[in-house]
Coordinates of C-alpha atoms and ligand atoms in Angstrom, one line a residue:
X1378 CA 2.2 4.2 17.4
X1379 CA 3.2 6.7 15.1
X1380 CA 6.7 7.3 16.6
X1381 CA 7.6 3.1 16.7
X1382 CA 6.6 2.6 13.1
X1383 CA 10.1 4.5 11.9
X1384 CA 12.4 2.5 13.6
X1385 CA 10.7 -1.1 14.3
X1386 CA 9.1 -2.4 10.9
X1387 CA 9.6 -1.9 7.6
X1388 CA 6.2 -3.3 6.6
X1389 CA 4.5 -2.3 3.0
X1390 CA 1.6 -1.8 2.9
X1391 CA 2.0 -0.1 6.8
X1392 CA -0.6 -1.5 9.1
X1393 CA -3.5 -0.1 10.6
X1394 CA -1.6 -0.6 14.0
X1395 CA 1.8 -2.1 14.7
X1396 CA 3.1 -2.1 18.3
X1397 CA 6.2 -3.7 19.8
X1398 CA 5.9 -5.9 22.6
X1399 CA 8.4 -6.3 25.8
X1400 CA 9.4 -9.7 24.5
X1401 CA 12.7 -11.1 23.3
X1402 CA 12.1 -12.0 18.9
X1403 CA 11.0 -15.2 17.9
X1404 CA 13.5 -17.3 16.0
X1405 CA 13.2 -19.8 12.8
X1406 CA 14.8 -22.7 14.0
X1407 CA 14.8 -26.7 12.7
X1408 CA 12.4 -27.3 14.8
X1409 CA 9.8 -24.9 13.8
X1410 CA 6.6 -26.3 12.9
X1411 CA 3.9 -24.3 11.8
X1412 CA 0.2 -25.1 12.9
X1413 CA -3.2 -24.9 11.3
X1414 CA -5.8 -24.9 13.6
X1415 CA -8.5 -23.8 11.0
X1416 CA -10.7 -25.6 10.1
X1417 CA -11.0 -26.5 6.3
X1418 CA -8.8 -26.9 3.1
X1419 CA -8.3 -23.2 2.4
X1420 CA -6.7 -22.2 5.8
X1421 CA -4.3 -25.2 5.7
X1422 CA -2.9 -24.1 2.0
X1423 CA -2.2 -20.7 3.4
X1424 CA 0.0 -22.9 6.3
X1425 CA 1.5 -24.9 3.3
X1426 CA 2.1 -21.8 1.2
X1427 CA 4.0 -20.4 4.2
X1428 CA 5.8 -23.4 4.9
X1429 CA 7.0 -23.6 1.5
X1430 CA 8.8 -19.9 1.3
X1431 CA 10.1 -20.4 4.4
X1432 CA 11.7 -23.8 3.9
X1433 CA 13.0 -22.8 0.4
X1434 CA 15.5 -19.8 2.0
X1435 CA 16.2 -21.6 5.8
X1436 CA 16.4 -25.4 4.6
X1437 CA 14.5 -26.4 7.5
X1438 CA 11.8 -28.8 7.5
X1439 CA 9.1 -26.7 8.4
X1440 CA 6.4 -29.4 9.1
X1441 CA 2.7 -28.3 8.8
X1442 CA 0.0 -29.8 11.6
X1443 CA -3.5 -29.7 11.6
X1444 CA -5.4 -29.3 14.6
X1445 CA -5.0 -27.8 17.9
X1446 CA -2.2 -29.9 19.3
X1447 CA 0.6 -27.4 19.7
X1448 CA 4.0 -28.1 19.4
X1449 CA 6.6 -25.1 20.3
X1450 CA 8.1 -23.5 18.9
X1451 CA 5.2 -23.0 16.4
X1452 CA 3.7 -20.3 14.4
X1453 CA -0.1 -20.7 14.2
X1454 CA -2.6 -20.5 11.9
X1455 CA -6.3 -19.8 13.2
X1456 CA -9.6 -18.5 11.9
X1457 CA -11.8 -16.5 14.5
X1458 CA -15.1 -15.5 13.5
X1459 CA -15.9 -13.5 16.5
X1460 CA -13.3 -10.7 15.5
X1461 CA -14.1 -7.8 13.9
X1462 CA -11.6 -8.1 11.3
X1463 CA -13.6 -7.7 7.8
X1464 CA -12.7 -10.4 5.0
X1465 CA -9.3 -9.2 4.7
X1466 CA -8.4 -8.4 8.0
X1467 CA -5.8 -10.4 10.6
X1468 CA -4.5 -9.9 13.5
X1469 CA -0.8 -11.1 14.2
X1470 CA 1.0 -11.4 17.9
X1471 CA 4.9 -12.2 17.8
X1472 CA 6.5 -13.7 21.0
X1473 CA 9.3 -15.1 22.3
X1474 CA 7.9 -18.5 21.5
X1475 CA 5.1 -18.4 19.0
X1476 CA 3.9 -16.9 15.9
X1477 CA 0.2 -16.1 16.3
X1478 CA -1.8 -15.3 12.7
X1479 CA -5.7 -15.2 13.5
X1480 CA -8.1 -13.6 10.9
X1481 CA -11.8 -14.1 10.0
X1482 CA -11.2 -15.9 6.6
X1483 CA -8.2 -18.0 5.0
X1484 CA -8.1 -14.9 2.7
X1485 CA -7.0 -12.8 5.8
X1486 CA -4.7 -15.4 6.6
X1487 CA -3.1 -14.8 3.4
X1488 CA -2.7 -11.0 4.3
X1489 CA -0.9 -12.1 7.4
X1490 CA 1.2 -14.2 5.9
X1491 CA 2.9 -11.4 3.4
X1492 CA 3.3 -8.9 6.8
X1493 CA 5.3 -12.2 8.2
X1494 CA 7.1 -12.5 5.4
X1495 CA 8.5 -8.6 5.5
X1496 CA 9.1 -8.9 9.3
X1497 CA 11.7 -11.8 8.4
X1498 CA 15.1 -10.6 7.2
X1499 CA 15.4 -10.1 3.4
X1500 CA 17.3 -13.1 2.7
X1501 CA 14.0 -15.0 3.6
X1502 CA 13.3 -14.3 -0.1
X1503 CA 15.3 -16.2 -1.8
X1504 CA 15.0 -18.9 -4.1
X1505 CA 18.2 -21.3 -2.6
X1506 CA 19.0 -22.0 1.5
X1507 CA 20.7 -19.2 3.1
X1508 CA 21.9 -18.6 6.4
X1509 CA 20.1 -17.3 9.3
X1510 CA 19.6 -16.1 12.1
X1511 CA 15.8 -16.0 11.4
X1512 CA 14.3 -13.8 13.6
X1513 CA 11.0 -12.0 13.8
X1514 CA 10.7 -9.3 15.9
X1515 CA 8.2 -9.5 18.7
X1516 CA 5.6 -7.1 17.5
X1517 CA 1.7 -6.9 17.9
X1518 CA -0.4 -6.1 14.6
X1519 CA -3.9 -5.5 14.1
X1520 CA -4.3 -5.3 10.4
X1521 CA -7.5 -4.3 7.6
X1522 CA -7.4 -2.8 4.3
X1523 CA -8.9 1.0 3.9
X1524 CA -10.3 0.0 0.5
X1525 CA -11.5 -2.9 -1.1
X1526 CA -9.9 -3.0 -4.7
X1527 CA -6.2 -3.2 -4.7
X1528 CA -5.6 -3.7 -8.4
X1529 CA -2.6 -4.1 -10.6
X1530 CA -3.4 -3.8 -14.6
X1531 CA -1.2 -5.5 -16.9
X1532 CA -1.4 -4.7 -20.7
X1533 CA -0.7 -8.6 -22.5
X1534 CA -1.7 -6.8 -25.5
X1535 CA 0.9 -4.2 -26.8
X1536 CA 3.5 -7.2 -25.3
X1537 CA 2.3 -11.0 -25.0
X1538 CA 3.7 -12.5 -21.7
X1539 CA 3.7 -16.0 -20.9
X1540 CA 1.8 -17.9 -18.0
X1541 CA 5.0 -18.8 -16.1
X1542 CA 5.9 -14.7 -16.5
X1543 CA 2.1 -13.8 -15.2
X1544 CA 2.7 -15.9 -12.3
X1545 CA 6.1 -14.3 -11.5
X1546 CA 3.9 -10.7 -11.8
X1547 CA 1.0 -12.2 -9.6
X1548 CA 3.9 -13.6 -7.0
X1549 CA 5.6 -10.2 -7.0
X1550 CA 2.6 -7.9 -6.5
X1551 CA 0.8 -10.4 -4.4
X1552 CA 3.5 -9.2 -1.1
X1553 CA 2.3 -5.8 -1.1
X1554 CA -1.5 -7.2 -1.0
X1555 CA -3.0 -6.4 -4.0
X1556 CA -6.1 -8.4 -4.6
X1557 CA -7.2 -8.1 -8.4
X1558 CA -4.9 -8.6 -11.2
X1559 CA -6.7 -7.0 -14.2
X1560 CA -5.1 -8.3 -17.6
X1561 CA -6.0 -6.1 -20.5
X1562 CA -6.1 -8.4 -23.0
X1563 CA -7.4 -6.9 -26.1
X1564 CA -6.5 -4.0 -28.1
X1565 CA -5.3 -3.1 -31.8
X1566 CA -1.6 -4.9 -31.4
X1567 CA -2.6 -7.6 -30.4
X1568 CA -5.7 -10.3 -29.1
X1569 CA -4.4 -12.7 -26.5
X1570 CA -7.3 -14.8 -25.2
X1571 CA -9.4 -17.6 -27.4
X1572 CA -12.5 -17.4 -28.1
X1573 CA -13.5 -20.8 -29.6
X1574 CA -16.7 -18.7 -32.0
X1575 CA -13.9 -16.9 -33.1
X1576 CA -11.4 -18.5 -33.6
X1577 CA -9.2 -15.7 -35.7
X1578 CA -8.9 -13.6 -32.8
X1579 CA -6.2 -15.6 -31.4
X1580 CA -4.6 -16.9 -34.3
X1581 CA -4.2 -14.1 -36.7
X1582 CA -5.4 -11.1 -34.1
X1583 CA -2.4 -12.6 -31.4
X1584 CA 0.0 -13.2 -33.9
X1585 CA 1.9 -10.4 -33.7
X1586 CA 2.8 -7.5 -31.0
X1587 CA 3.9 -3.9 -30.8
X1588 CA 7.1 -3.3 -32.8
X1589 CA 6.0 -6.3 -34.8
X1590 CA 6.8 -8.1 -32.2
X1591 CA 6.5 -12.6 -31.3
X1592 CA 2.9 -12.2 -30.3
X1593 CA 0.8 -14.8 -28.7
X1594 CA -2.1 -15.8 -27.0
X1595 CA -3.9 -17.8 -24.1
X1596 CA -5.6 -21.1 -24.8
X1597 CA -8.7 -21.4 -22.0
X1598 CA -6.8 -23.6 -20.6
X1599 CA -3.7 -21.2 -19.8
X1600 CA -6.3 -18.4 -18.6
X1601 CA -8.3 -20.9 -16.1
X1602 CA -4.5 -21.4 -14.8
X1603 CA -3.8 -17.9 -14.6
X1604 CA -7.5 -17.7 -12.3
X1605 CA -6.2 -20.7 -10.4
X1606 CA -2.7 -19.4 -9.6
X1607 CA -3.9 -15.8 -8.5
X1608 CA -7.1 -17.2 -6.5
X1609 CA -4.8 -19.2 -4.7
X1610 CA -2.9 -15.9 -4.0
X1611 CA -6.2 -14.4 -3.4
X1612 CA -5.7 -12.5 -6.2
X1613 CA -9.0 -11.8 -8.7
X1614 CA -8.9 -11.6 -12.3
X1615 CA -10.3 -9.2 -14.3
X1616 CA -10.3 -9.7 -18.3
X1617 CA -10.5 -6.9 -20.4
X1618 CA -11.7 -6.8 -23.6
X1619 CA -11.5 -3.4 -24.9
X1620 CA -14.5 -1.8 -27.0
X1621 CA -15.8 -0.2 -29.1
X1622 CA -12.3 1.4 -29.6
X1623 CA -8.8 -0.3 -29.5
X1624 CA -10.2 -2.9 -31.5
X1625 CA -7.9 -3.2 -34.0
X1626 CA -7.0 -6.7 -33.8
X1627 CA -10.7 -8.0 -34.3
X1628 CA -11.3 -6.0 -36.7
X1629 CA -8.2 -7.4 -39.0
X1630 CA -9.2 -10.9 -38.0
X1631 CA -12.9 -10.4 -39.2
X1632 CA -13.7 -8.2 -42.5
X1633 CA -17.6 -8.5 -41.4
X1634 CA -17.1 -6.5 -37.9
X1635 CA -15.7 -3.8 -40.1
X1636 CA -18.4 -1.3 -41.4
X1637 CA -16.7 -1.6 -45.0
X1638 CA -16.5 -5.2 -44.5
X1639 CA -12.9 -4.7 -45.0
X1640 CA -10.1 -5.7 -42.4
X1641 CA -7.5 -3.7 -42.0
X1642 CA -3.8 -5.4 -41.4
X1643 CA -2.7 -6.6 -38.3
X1644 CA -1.7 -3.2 -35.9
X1645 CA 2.3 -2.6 -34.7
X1646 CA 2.4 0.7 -34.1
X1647 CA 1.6 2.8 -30.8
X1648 CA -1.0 5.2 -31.5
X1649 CA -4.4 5.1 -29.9
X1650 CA -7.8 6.1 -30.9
X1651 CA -8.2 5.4 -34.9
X1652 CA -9.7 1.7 -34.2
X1653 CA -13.8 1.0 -33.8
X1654 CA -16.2 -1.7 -33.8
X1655 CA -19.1 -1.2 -36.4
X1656 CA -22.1 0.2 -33.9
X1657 CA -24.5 -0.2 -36.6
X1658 CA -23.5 -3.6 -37.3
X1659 CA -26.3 -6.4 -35.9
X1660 CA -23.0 -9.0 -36.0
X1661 CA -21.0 -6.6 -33.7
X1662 CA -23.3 -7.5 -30.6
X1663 CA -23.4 -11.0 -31.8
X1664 CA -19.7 -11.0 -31.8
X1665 CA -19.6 -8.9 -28.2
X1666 CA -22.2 -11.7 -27.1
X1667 CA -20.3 -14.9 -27.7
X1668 CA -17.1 -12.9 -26.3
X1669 CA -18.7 -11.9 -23.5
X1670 CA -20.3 -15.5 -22.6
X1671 CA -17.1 -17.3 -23.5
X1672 CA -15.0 -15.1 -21.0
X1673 CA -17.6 -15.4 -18.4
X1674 CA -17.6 -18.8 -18.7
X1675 CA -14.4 -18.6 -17.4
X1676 CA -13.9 -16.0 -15.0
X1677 CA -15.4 -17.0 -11.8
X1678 CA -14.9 -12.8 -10.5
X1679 CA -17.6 -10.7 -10.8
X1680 CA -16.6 -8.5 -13.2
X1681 CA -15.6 -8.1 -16.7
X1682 CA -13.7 -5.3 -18.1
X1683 CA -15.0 -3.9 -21.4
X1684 CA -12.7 -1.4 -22.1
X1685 CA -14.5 2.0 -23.3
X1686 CA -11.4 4.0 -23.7
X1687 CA -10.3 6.3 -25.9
X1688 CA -12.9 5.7 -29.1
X1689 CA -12.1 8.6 -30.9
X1690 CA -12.9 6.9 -34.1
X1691 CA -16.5 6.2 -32.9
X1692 CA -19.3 9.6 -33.0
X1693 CA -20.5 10.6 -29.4
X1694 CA -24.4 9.3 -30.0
X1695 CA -22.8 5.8 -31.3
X1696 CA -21.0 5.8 -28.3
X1697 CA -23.5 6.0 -26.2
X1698 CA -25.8 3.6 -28.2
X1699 CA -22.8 1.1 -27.7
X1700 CA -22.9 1.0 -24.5
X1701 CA -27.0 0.9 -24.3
X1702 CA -26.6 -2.6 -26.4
X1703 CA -23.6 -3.9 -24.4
X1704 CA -24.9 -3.2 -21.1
X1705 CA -27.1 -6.2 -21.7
X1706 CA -25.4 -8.6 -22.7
X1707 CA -22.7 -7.9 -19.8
X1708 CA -25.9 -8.8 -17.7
X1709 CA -27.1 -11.7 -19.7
X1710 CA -24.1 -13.4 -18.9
X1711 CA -24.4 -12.9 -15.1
X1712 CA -21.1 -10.5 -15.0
X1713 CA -20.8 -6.9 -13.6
X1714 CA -19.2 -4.3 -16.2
X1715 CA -16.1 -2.3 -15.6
X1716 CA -14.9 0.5 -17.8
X1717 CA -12.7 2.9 -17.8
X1718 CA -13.8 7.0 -17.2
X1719 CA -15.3 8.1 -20.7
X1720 CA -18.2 5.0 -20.4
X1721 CA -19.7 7.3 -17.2
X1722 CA -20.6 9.5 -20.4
X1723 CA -23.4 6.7 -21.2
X1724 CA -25.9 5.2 -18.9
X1725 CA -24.3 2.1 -17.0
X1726 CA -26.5 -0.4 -14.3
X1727 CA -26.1 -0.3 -10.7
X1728 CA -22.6 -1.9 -9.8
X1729 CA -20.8 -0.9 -12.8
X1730 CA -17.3 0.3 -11.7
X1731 CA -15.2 3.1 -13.6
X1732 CA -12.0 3.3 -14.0
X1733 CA -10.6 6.9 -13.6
X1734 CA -7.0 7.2 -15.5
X1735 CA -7.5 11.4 -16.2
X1736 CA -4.2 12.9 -14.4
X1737 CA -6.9 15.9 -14.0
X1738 CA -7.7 16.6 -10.4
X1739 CA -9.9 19.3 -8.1
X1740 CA -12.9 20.6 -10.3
X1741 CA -10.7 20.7 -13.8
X1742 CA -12.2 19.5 -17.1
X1743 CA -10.8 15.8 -17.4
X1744 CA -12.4 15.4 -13.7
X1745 CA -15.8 15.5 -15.2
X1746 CA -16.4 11.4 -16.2
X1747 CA -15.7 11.1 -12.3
X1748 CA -18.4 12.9 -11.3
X1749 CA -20.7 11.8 -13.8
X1750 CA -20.0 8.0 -12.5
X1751 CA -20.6 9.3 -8.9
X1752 CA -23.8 11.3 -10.4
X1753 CA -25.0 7.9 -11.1
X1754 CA -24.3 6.0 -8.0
X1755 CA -21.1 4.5 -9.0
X1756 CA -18.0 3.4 -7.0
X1757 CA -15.2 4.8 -9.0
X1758 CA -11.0 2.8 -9.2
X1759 CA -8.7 5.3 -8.9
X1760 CA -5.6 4.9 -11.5
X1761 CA -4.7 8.8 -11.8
X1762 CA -1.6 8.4 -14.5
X1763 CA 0.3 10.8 -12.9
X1764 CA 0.2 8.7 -9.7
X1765 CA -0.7 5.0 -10.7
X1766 CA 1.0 4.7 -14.6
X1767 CA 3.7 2.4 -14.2
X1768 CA 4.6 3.0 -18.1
X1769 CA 5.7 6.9 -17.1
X1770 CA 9.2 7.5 -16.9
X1771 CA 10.6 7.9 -13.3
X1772 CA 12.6 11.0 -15.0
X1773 CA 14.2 11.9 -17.9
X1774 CA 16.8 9.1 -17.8
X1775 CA 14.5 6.0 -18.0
X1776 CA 15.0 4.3 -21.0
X1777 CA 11.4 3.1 -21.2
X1778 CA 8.2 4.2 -20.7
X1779 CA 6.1 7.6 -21.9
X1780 CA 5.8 11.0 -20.2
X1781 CA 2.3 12.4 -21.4
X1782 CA 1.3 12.6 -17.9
X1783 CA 4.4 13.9 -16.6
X1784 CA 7.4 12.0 -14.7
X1785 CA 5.8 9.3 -11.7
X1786 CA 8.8 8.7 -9.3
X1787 CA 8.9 6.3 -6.2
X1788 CA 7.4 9.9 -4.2
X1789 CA 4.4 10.2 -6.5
X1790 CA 3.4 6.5 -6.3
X1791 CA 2.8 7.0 -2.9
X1792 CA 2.0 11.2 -2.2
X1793 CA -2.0 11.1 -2.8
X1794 CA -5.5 10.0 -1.4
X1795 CA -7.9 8.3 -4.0
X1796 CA -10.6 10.7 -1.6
X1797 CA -9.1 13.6 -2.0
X1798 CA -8.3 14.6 -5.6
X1799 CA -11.4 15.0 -7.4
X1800 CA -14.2 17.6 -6.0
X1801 CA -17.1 15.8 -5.4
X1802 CA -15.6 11.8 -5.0
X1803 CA -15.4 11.4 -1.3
X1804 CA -14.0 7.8 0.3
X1805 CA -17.3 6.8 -0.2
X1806 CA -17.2 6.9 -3.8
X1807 CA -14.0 5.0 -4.1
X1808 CA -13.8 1.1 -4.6
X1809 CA -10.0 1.5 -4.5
X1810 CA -7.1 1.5 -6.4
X1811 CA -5.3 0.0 -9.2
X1812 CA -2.0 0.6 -10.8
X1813 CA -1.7 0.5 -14.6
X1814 CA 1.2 -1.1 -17.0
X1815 CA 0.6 -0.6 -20.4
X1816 CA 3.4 -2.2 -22.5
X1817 CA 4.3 -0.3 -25.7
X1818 CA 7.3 0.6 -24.5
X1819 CA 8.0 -2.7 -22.6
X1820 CA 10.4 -5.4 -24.2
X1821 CA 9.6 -7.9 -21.5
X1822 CA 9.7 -9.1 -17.9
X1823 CA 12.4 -7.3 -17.0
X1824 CA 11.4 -4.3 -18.3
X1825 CA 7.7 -4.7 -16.4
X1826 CA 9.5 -5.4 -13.3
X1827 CA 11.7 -2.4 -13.7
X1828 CA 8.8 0.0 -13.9
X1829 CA 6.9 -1.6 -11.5
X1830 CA 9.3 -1.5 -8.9
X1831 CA 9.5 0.1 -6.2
X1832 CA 6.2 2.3 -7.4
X1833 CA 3.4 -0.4 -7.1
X1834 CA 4.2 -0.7 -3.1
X1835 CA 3.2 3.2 -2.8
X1836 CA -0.3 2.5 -4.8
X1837 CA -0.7 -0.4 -2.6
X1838 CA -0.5 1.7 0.5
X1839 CA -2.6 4.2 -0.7
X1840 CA -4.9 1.5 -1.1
X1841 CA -4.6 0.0 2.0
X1842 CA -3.2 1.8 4.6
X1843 CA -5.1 4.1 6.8
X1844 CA -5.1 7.7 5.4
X1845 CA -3.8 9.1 8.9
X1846 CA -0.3 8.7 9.1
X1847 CA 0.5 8.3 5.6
X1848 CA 4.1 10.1 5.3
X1849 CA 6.7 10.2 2.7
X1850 CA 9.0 10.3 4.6
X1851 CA 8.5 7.7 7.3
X1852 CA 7.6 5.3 4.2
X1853 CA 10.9 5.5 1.7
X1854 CA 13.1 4.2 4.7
X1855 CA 10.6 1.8 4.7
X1856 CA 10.9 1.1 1.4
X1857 CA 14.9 1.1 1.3
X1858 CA 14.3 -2.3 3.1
X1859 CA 12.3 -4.0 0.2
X1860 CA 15.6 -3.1 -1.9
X1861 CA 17.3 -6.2 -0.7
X1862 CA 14.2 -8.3 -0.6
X1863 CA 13.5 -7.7 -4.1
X1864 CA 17.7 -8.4 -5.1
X1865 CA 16.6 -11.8 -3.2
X1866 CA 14.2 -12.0 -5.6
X1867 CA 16.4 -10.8 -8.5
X1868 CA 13.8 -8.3 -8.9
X1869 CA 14.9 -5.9 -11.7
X1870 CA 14.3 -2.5 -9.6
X1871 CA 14.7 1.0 -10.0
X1872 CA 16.8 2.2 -7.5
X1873 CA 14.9 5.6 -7.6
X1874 CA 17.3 9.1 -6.1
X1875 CA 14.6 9.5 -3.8
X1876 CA 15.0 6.2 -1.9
X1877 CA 18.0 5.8 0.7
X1878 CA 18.7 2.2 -0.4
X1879 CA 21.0 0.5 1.9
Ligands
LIG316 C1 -3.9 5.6 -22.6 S1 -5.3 5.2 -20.3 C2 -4.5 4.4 -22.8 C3 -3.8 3.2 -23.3 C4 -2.3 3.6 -23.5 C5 -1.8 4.5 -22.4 C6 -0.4 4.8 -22.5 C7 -6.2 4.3 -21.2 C8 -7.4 3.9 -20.6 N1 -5.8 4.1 -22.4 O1 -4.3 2.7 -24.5 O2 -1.6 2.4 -23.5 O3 -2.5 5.7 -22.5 O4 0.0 5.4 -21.3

């Protein structure tokens, strides 16, 4: 296999196993129909879902059948229980004549669907009718993921960005099968959710941004949209709400969660670490409660982000004692915590997951929270900044973006093994990935999508991929291909030195 995959796919994240078969391509034609023999409502919107991209570029009908009945040419939808595919898993035979997508769950189905999507020519992504010849090569995939958690963080905070500009983010990162969209929605610029107990938070704590900036902030209603869109990309949310530090937003909208019962004015700078809740405050965990069951509320994923970053401003013993009283109420609410490294320093329950963001690898210092999460029997995400941080510069050049933990180009995105760079976390300790875009530096959409671009397709192979056969330099002529894909698109791309764009 390993010799094919060069010259025969150009498929993001690469498949467990990708063969060709002796058989002439299969071609889109007018009379394609596309047919969903599964069972049930779920499988039959991944067959509409399809339909729909591919009708927008060819201008074919594109009918969708339920059923068995087959009419040719056809590309087929099926779930198949008996396979040993895993939830996400799929397997995908290309032939002269048919399309075959079979997988265990509509989910997997969904997975399918985005390596059908890359085995089409580029032009297959855009948004008005172009012309063929649609062809997919006849190839035979076998497809599942290595890891579990395939994130992609977005910071709403520092920059507010609106629902129809999430759904463009989810659409774009959803190709490269990422499953989690984590949106870090709280910190001293800015507080973008509401919480109807607190209703200051939004109003005054989202009114503003980095810079000074528009602001803004989700009504419930926007956010159970948000949910809605991504689940039916198979995409989870996770909310963040980040404590005790980067809480600078609260804190101005509420004198009483300050422990001088004063509120400080609204944040638009870019420094980190001076914000924290009042630990020794009884209406902190009162606040933290109603925050915590309003999100849950919801949030139908399991998980709830609290932050933990970072809280320079709050003494080591408070810390800890935080985290003792929050614990709880994460619980109460029927929600598993996340948090990034430096909560490993407190006690957290079974099924917490930690975040590791330290660029600090082998046995040195900053690798310590890792192991202290792993100490404790926890599955850690692996967002290593100088890997996963889509707000470093590529290089000197880029006009956006920070550099603390060095320069991340299209090479480091994609050069590393979540099992490998910390002495003591092994693949069994690893949930998975998750790439990071933290927005002080980031003016808007296009911006995001510039820094985003083409790195997040390297942390979704990492986080997908099987860890044999992972080479740099059989994956950038991959990636050269997803340069006209993403102009389809109107992506707005780096085109990185290190890529041979066509
Ligand atoms: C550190 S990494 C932060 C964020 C900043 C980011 C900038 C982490 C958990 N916290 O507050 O936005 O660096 O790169």
């Amino acid at each position: 296999m390993a010799g094919l995959t060069e010259t025969h796919h150009a498929v993001i994240p690469r498949p467990a196993s990708i063969e060709k078969r002796g058989d002439a391509p299969f071609a889109l034609t007018p009379d394609t129909h596309i047919v969903a023999a599964a069972a049930g409502e779920e499988a039959t919107a991944v067959a509409d879902h399809l339909a729909a991209l591919l009708r927008r570029a060819t201008g074919y009908p594109v009918p969708v059948h339920r059923g068995t009945a087959r009419p040719r040419p056809a590309i087929l939808l099926a779930l198949d229980s008996h396979r040993r595919l895993g939830a996400e898993g799929y397997r995908l035979q290309v032939a002269r004549n048919s399309v075959q997508l079979e997988a265990k769950t509509s989910e997997g189905l969904f997975r399918a669907v985005q390596t059908l999507r890359q085995l089409l020519p580029a032009t297959v992504e855009s948004t008005s009718t172009q012309s063929g010849p649609w062809t997919i090569p006849a190839v035979s995939v076998a497809d599942r993921p290595r890891f579990g958690w395939r994130g992609a963080h977005l910071d709403v905070s520092r920059r507010f960005f609106s629902l129809a500009e999430v759904k463009r983010y989810i659409d774009l990162v959803c190709q490269y099968k990422i499953n989690v969209l984590h949106l870090h929605l709280s910190d001293d610029q800015g507080w973008r959710i509401v919480v109807d107990r607190w209703p200051r938070l939004a109003t005054h704590g989202g009114s503003s941004a980095v810079g000074g900036g528009p602001g803004g902030y989700y009504t419930k209603l926007d956010y159970r949209e948000i949910v809605r869109y991504a689940a039916a990309r198979y995409v989870t949310v996770v909310p963040e709400i980040d404590t005790p530090g980067h809480t600078g937003a609260a804190l101005a909208s509420y004198p009483e969660l300050n422990c001088d019962g004063r509120s400080p004015p609204l944040y638009t700078g870019v420094d980190v670490g001076f914000s924290s809740l009042c630990v020794e405050k009884e209406i902190t965990y009162e606040f933290l409660d109603d925050v915590v069951r309003e999100l849950a509320e919801i949030t139908p994923g399991r998980y709830l982000h609290l932050g933990g970053d970072e809280a320079r401003a709050t003494a080591d013993a408070d810390y800890v004692r935080f985290i003792d009283r929050l614990r709880p109420i994460v619980r109460r609410h029927g929600k598993r915590m996340m948090g990034w490294e430096e909560m490993a320093r407190a006690r957290l329950a079974p099924g917490t997951l930690v975040q590791y963001w330290s660029p600090a690898t082998g046995s040195e210092p900053g690798t310590a929270p890792a192991r202290r999460a792993v100490e404790q029997g926890l599955k850690l995400v692996m967002s290593p900044a100088n890997h996963a941080y889509l707000d470093m510069k590529y290089d000197r050049g880029t006009p956006v973006g920070l550099s603390w933990a060095g320069y991340v180009d299209a090479r480091d995105a994609h050069d590393w093994d979540p099992a490998e760079l910390i002495d003591g976390v092994g693949e069994k300790d690893v949930a998975g990935v998750e790439s990071a875009l933290w927005t002080e530096t980031i003016a808007d959409l296009k911006d995001a999508e510039f820094m985003t671009f083409p790195r997040l397709p390297g942390i979704a192979e990492v986080g997908w991929s099987p860890r044999a056969g992972h080479h740099w330099e059989d994956y950038r002529r991959r990636l050269a291909a997803h340069g006209p894909r993403w102009e389809a698109q109107r992506v707005n791309f780096y085109r990185s030195a290190q890529v041979p764009w066509p």
